[in-house]
mmCIF file of C-alpha atoms in Angstrom:
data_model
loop_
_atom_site.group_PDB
_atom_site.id
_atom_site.type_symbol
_atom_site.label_atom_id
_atom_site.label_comp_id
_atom_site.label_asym_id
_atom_site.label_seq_id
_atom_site.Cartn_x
_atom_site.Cartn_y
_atom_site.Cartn_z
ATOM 1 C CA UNK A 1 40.921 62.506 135.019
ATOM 2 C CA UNK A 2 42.902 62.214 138.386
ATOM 3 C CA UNK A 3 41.482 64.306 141.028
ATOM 4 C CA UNK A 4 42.814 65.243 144.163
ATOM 5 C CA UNK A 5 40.653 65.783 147.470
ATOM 6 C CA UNK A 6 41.862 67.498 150.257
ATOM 7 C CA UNK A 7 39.054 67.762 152.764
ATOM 8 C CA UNK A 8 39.422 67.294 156.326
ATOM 9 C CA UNK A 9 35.815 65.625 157.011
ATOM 10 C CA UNK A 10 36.433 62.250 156.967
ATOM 11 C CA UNK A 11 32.630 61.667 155.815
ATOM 12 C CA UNK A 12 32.438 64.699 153.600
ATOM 13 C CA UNK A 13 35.911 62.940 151.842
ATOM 14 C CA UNK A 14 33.989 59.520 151.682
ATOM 15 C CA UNK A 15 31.296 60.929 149.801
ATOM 16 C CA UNK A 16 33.123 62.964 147.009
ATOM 17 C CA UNK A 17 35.461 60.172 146.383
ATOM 18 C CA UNK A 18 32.899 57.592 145.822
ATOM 19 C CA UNK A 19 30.715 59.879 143.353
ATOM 20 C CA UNK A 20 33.659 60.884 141.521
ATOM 21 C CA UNK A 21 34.593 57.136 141.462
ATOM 22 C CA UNK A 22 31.589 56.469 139.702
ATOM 23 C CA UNK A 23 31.964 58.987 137.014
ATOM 24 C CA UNK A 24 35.337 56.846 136.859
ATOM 25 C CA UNK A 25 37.680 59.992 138.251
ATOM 26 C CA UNK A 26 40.457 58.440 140.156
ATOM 27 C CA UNK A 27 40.877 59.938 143.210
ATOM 28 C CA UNK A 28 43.353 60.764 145.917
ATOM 29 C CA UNK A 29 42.630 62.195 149.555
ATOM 30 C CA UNK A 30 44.268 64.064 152.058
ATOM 31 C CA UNK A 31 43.102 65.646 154.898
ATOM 32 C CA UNK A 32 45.624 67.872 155.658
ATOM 33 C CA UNK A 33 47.251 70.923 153.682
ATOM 34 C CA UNK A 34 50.908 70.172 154.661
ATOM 35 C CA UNK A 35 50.578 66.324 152.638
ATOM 36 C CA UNK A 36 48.401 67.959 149.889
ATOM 37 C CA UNK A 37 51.483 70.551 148.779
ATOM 38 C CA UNK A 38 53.675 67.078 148.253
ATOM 39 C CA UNK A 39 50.906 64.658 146.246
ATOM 40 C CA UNK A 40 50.298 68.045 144.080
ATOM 41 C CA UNK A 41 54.025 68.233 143.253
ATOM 42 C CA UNK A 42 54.769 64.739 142.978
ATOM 43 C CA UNK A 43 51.473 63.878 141.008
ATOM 44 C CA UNK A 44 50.123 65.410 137.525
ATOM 45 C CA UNK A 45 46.695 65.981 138.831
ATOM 46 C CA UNK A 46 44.107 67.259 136.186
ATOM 47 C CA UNK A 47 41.794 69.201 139.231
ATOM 48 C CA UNK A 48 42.330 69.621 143.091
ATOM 49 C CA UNK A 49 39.221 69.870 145.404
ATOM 50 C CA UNK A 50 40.522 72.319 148.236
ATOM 51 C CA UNK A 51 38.916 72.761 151.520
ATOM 52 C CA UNK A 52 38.912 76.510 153.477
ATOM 53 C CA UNK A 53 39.018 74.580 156.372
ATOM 54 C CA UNK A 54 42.120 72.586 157.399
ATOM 55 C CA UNK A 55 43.377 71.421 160.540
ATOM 56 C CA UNK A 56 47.333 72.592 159.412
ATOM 57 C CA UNK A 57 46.969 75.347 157.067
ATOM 58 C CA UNK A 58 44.105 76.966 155.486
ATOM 59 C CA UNK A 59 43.299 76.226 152.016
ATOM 60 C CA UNK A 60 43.818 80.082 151.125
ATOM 61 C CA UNK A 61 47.475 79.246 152.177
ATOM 62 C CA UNK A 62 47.902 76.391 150.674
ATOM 63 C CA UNK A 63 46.104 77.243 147.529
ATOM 64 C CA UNK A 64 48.725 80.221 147.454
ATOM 65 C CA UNK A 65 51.829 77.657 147.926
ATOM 66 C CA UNK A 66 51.038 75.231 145.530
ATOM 67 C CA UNK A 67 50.976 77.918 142.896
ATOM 68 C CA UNK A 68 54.101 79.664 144.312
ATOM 69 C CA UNK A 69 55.648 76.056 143.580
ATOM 70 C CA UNK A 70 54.589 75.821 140.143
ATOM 71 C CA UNK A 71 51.591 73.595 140.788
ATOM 72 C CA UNK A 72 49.279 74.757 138.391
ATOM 73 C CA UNK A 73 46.340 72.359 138.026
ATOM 74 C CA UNK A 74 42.649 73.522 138.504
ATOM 75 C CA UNK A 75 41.659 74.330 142.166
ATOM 76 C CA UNK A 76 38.077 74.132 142.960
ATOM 77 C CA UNK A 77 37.786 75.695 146.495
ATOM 78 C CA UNK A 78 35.003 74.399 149.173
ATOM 79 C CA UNK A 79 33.383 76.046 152.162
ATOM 80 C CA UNK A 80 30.691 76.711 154.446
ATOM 81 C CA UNK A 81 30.929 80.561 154.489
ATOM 82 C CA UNK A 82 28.830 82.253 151.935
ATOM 83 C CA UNK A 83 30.750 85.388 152.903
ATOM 84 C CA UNK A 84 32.118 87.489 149.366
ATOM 85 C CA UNK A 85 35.504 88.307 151.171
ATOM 86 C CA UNK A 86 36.126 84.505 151.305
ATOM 87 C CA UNK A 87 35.207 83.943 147.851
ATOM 88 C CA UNK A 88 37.619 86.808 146.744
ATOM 89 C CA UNK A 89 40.169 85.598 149.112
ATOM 90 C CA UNK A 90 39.838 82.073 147.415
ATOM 91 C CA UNK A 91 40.170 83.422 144.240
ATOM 92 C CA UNK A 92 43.361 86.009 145.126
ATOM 93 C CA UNK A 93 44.754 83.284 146.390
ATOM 94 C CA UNK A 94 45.253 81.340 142.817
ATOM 95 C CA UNK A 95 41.718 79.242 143.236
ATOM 96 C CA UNK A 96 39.736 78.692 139.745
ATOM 97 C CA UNK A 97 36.430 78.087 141.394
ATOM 98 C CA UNK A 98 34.297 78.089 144.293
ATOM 99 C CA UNK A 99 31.702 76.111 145.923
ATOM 100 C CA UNK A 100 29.629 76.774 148.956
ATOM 101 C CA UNK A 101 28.711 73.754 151.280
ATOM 102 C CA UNK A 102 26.049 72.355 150.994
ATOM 103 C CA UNK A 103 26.263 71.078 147.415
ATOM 104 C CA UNK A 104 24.984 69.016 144.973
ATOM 105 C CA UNK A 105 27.513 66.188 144.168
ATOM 106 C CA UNK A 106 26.221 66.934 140.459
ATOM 107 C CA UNK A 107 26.971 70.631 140.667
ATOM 108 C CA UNK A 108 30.312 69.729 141.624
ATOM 109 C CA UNK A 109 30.970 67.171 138.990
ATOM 110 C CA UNK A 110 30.152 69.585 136.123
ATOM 111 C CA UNK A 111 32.350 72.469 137.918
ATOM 112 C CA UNK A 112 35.343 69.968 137.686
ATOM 113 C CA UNK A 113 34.312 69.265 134.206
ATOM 114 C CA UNK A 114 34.349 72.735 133.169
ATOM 115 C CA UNK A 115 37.518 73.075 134.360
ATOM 116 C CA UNK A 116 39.086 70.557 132.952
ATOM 117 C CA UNK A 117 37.876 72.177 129.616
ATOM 118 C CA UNK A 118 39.300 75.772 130.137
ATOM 119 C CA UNK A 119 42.643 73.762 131.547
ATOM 120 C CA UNK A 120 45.261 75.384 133.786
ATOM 121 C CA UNK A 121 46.233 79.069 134.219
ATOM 122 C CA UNK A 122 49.538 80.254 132.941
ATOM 123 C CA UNK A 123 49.645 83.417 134.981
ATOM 124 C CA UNK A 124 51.268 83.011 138.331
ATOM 125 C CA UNK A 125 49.152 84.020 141.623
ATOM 126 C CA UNK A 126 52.489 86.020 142.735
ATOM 127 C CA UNK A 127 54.554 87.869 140.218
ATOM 128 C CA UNK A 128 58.387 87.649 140.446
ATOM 129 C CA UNK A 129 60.917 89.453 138.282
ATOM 130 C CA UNK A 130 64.901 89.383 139.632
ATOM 131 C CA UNK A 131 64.153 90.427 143.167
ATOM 132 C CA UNK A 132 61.603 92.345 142.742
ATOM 133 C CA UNK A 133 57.653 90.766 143.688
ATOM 134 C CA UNK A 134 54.579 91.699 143.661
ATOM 135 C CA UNK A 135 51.563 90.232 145.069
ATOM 136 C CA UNK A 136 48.078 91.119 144.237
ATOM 137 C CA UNK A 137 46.157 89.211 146.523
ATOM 138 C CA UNK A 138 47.626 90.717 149.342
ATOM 139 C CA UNK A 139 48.671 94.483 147.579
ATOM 140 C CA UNK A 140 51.861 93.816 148.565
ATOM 141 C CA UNK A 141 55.325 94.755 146.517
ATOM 142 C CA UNK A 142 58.980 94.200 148.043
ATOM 143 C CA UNK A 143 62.286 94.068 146.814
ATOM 144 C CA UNK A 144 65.073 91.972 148.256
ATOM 145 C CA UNK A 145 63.731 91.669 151.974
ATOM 146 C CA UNK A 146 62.332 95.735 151.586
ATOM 147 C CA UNK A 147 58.595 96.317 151.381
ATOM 148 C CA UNK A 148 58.045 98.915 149.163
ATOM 149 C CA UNK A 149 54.199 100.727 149.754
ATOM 150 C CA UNK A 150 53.166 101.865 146.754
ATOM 151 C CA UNK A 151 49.346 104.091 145.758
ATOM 152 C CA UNK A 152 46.626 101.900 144.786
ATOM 153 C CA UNK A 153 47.592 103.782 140.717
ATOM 154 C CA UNK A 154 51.463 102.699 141.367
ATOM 155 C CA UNK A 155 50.323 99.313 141.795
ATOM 156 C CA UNK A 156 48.193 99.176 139.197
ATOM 157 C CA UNK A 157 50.627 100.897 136.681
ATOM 158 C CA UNK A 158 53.374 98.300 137.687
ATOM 159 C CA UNK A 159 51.338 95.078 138.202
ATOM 160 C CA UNK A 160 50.687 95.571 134.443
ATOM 161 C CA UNK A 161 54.412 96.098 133.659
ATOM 162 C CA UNK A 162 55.138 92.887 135.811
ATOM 163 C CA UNK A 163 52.855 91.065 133.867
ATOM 164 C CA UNK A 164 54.451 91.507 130.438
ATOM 165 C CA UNK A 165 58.298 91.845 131.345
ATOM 166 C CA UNK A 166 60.183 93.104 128.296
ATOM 167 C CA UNK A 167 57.404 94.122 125.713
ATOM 168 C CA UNK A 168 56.907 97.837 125.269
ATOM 169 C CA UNK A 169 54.032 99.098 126.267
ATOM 170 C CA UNK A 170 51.887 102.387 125.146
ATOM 171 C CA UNK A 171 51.033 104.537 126.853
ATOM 172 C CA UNK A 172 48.039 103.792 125.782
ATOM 173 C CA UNK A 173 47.991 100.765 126.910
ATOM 174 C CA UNK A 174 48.788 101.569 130.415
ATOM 175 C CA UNK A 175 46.170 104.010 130.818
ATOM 176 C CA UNK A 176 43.603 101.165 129.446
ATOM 177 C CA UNK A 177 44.901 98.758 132.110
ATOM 178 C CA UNK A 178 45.699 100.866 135.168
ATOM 179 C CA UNK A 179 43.159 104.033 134.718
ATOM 180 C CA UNK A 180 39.635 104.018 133.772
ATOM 181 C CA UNK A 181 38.475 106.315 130.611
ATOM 182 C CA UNK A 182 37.999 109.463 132.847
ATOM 183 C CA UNK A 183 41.299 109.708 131.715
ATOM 184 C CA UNK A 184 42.265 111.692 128.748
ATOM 185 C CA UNK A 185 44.934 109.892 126.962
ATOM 186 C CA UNK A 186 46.849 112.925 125.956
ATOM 187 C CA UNK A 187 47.454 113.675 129.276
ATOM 188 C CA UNK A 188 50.701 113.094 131.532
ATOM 189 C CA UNK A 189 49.347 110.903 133.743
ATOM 190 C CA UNK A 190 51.632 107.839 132.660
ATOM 191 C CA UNK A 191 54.907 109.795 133.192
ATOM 192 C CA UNK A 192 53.957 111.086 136.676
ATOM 193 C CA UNK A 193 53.670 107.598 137.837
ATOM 194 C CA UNK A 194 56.250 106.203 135.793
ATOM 195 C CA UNK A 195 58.630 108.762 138.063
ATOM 196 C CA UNK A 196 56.552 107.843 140.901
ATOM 197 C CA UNK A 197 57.538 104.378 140.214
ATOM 198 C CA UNK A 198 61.241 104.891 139.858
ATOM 199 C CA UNK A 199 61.513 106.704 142.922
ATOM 200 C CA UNK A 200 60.467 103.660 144.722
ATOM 201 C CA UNK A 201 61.158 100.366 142.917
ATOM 202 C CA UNK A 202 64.644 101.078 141.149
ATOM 203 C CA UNK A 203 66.525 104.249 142.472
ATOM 204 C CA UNK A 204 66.945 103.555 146.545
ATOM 205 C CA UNK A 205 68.145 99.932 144.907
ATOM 206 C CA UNK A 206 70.840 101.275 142.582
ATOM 207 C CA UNK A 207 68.242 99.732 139.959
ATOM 208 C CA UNK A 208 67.175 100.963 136.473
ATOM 209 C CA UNK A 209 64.226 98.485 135.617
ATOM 210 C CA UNK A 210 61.587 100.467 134.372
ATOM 211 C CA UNK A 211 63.145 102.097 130.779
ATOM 212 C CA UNK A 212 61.786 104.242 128.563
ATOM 213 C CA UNK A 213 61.296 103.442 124.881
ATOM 214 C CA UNK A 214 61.535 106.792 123.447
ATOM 215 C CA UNK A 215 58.284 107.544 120.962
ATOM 216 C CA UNK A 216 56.828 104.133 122.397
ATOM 217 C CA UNK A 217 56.071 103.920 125.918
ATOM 218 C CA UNK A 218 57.920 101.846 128.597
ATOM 219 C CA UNK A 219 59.439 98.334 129.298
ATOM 220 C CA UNK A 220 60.047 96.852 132.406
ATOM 221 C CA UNK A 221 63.392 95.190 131.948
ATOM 222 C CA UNK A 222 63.743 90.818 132.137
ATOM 223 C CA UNK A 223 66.827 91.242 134.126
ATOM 224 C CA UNK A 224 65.155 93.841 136.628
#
């Protein structure tokens, strides 16, 4: 394995490349998030170890740029907060993994191990289809340079169309993935936000993205 560090404490770095060293990982450091976005794109790593806390960029930004650049190896994520909105943030932010200073060097070598096992993620951390993106970590949608605010159940509902672009999906299907099972399937629920939807994704942009599959359900179309 090839691991990249990028960890800002010089002695923190010294230690975690000389234990990985001995479980014969080669290893590359940076210290800054700025160099770490061109070793990850120029280099085939098979894990990055990602500090919070960078002297350039945090490593929630930086996390989130190397997968909007199509970096897609493993990121364990270290800190010193315990806090749960940092370990969601880590994770929104395309992370696979989190560790909480202080750690056991051991701990840490089995984490990278088990992700070298599952391997890397094929879903992007941002979805993008034409000009039209949608972020979950940050809730955000926009199309062109336009924000577009959308209901928590808009979101949901297109977040799942955005994540299979041109399959048809049930209705069915939608409800499973963007309602909970308080809703009854044979209700209308799906069209009302399908409209919804239309009203603010396609029709103020001359757009027709979101078709419907008569009998089926809905597509959101490739070429949105």
């Amino acid at each position: 394995m090839r691991v990249l560090v990028v960890e800002d404490e010089l002695r923190m770095a010294s230690v975690i490349r000389r234990s990985l060293a001995k479980e014969g990982l080669a290893t590359d450091v940076t210290a800054r998030g700025e160099e770490s976005l061109e070793m990850a794109a120029a280099v085939d790593y098979d894990a990055i170890i990602l500090d919070v806390m960078l002297p350039d960029m945090s490593g929630f930004d930086t996390c989130r740029a190397m997968r909007e650049r199509g970096v897609w190896a493993p990121v364990l994520m270290l800190t010193a907060r315990d806090a749960v909105a940092d370990r969601v943030a880590g994770l929104d932010s395309g992370a696979d993994d989190y560790l909480v200073k202080p750690f056991a060097l051991a701990e840490l070598h089995a984490r990278l191990r088990s992700l070298a096992r599952r391997g890397r993620p094929e879903r992007p951390a941002v979805l993008e289809l034409g000009d039209l993106r949608l972020d979950p970590a940050r809730r955000e949608v926009s199309r062109g340079d336009v924000d577009i605010q959308l209901s928590a159940k808009e979101f949901a509902l297109l977040e799942t169309l955005m994540r299979r672009p041109g399959e048809v999906l049930s209705r069915l299907e939608l409800i499973e993935h963007a309602w909970d099972l308080a809703y009854e399937a044979k209700s209308n629920v799906v069209e009302v936000y399908v409209r919804r939807l239309r009203e603010k994704v396609d029709r103020p942009f001359g757009r027709a993205s979101i078709e419907t599959v008569r009998g089926v359900g809905y597509r959101l179309r490739e070429a949105a």
